[in-house]
PDB file of C-alpha atoms in Angstrom:
ATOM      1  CA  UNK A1354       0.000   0.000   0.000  1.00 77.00           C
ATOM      2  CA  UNK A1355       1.387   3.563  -0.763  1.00 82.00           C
ATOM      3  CA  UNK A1356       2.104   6.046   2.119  1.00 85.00           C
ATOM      4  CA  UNK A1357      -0.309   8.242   0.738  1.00 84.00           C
ATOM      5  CA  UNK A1358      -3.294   5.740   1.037  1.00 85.00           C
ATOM      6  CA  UNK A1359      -3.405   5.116   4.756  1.00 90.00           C
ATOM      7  CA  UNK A1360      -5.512   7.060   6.597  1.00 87.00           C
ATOM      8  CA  UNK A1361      -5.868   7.493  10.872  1.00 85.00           C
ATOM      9  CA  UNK A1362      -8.091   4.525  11.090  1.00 85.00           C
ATOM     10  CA  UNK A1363      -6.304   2.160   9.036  1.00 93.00           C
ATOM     11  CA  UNK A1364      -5.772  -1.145  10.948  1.00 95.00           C
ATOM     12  CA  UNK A1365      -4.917  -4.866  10.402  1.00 95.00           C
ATOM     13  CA  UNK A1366      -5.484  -8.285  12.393  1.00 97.00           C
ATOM     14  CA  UNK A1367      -3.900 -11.279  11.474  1.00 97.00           C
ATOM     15  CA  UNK A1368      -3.821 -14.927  13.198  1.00 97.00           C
ATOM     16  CA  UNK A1369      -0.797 -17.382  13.826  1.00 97.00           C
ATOM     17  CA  UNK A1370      -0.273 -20.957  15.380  1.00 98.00           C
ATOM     18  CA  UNK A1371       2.232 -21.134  17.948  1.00 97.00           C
ATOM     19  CA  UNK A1372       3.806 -23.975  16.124  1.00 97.00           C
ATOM     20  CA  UNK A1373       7.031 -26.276  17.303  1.00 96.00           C
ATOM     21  CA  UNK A1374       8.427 -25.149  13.700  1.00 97.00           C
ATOM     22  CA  UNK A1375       8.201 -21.271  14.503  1.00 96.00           C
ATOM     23  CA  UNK A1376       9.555 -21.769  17.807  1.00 97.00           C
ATOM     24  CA  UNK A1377      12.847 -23.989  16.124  1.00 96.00           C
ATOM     25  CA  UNK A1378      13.238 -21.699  13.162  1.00 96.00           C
ATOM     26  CA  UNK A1379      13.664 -18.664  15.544  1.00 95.00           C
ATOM     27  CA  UNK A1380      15.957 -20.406  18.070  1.00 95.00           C
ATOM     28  CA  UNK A1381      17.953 -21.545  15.397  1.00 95.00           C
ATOM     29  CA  UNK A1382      18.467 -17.909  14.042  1.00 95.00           C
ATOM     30  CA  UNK A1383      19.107 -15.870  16.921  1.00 94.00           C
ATOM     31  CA  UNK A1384      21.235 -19.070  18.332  1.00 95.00           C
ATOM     32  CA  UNK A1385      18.992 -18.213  21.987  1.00 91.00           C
ATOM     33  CA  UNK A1386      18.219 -21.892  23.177  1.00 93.00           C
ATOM     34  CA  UNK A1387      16.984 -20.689  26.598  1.00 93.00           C
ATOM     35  CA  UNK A1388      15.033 -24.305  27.878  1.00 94.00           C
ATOM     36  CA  UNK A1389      12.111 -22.242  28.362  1.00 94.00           C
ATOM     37  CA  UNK A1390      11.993 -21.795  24.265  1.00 95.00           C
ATOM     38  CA  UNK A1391      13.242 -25.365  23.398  1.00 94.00           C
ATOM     39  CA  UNK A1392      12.341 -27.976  26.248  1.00 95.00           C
ATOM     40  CA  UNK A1393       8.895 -28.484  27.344  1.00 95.00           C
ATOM     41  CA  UNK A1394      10.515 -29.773  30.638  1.00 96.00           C
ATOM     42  CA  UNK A1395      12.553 -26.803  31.193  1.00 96.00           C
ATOM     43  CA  UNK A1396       9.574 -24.241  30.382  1.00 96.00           C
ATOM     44  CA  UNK A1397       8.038 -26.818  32.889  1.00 97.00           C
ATOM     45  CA  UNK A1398      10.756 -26.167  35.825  1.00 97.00           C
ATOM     46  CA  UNK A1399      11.000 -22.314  35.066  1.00 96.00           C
ATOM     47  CA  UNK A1400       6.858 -22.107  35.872  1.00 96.00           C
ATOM     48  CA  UNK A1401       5.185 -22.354  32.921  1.00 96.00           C
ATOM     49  CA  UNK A1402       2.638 -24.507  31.532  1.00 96.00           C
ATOM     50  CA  UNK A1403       5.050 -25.501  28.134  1.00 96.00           C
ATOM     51  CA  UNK A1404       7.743 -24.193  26.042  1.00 96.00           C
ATOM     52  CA  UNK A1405       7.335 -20.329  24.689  1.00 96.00           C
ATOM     53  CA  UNK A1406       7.844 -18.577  21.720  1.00 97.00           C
ATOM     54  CA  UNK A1407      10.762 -15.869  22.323  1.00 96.00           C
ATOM     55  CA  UNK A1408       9.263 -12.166  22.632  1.00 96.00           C
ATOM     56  CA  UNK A1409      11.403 -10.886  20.014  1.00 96.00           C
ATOM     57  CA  UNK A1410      10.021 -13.820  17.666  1.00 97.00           C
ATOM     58  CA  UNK A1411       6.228 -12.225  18.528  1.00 97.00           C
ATOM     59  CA  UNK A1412       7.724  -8.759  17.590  1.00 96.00           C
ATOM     60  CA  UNK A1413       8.826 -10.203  14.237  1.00 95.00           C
ATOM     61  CA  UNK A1414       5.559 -10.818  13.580  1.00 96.00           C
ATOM     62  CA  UNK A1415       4.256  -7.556  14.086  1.00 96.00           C
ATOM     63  CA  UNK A1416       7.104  -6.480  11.632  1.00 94.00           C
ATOM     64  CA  UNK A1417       6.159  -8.896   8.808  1.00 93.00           C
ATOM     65  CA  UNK A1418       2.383  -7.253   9.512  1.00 93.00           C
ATOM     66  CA  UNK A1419       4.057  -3.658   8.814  1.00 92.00           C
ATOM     67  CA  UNK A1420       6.512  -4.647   5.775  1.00 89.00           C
ATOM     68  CA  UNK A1421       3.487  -6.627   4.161  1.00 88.00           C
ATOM     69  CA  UNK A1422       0.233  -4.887   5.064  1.00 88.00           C
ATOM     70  CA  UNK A1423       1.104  -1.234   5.549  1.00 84.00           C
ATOM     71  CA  UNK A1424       4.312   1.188   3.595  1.00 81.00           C
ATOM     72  CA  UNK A1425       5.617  -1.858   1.756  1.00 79.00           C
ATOM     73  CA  UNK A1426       9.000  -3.446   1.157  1.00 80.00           C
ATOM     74  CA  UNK A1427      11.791  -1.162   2.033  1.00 80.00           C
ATOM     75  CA  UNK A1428       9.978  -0.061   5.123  1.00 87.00           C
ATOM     76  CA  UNK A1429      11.872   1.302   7.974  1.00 91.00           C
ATOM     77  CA  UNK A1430      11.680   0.772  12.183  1.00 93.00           C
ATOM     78  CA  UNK A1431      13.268   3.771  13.593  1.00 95.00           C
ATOM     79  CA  UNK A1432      11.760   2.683  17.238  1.00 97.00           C
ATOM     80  CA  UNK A1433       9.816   0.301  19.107  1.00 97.00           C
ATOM     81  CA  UNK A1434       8.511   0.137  22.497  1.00 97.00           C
ATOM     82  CA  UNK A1435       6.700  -2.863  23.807  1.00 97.00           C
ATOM     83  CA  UNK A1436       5.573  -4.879  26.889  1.00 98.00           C
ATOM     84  CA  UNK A1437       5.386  -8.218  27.306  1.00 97.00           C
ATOM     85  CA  UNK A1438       2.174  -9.574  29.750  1.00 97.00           C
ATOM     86  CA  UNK A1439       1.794 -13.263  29.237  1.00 97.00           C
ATOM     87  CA  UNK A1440       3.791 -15.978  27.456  1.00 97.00           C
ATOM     88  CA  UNK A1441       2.843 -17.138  24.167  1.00 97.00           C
ATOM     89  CA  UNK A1442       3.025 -20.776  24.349  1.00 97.00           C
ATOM     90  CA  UNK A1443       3.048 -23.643  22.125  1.00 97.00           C
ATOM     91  CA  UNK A1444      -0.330 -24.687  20.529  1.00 97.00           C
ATOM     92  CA  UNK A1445      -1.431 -20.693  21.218  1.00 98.00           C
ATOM     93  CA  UNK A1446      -3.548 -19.475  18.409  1.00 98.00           C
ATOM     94  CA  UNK A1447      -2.659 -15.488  18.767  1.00 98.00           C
ATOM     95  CA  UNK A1448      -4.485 -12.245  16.969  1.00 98.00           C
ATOM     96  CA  UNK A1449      -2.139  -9.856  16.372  1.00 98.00           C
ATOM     97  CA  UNK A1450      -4.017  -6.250  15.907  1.00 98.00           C
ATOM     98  CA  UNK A1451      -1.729  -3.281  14.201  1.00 97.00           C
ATOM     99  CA  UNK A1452      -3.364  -0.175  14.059  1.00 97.00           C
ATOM    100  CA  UNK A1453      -2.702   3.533  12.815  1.00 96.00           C
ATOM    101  CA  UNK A1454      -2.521   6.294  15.448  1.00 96.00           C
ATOM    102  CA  UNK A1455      -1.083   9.243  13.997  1.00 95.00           C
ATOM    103  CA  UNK A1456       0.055   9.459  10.394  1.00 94.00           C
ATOM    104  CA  UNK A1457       2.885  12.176   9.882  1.00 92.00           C
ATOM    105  CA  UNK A1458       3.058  13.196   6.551  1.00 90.00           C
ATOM    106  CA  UNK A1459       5.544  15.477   6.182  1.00 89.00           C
ATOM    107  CA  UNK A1460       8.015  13.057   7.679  1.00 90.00           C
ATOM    108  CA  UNK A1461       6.301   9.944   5.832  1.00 90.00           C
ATOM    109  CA  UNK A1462       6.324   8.076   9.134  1.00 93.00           C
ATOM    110  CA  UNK A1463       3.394   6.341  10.727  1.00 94.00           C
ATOM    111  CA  UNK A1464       2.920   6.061  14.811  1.00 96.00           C
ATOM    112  CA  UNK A1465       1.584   2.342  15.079  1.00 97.00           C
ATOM    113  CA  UNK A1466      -0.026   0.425  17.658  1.00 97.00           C
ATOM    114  CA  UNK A1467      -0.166  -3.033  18.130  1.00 98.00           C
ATOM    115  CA  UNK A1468      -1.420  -5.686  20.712  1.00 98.00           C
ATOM    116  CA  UNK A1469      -1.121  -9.496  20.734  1.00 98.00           C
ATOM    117  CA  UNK A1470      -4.069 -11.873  22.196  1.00 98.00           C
ATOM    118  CA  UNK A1471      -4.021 -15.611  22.668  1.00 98.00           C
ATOM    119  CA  UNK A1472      -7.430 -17.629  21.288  1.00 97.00           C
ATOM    120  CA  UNK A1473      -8.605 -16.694  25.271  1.00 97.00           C
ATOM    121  CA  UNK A1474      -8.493 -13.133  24.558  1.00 97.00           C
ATOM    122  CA  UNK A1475      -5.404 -12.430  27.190  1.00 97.00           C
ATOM    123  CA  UNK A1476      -3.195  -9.354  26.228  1.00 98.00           C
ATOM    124  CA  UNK A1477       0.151 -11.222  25.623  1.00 98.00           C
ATOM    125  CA  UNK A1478       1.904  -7.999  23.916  1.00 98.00           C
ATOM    126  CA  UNK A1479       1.410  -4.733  23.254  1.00 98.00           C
ATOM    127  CA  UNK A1480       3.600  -1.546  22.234  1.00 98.00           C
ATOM    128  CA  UNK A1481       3.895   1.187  19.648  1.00 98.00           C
ATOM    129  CA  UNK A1482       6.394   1.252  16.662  1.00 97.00           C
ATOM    130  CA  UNK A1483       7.608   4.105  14.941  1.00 97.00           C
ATOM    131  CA  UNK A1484       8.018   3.129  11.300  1.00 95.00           C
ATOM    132  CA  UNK A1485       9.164   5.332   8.594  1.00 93.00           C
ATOM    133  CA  UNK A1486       8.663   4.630   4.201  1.00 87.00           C
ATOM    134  CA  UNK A1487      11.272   3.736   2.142  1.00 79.00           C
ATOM    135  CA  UNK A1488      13.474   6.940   0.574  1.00 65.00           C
TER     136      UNK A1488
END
């Protein structure tokens, strides 16, 4: 979509699986094998109910939603901020909402929100990103 085509109220919502595959593939490319991410037995011991998918691997997501959905290839992060409330854990179905909230034209940058639900409707993530087009 062109820069010029997004208005205030633009938003999108997309759904993912919490798969064993996503969880791999990102521990495999950051190299972060934390047993929390990799062993259902060491999620277990640290408290939780299975193995999780990394946070940065959720805000990934939200980036692919941006790069595909919004300015287009070439699109630039000059900042995120975002907090983490519950674990996204294997099997989770999630809804991950990204939303408009102030367009800046001048600048061609776009003030995003986004949030993160599991299939039970629990905030998991949420944050704003600061994301700028392509020059």
């Amino acid at each position: 979509m062109k820069f010029e085509n997004i208005d205030d109220n633009f938003s999108v919502r997309e759904f993912n699986l919490i798969t064993e595959e996503l969880i791999e593939k990102f521990s495999e490319v950051t190299k972060d094998f934390n047993s929390i991410h990799v062993s259902h037995e060491g999620a277990v011991k640290a408290g939780f109910k299975t193995k999780l998918l990394h946070g940065a691997a959720l805000i990934g997501l939200v980036s692919s939603i941006i790069s595909k959905k919004f300015i287009g290839d070439g699109t630039i992060i000059l900042e995120i901020n975002s907090k983490f409330s519950k674990p996204a854990y294997l099997g989770d179905k999630i809804s991950i909402n990204v939303e408009v909230e102030k367009k800046y034209d001048l600048k061609k940058t776009l003030k995003l929100g986004f949030l993160i639900s599991n299939q039970s409707d629990e905030r998991l993530a949420y944050g704003k990103i600061l994301v700028m087009e392509k020059i």
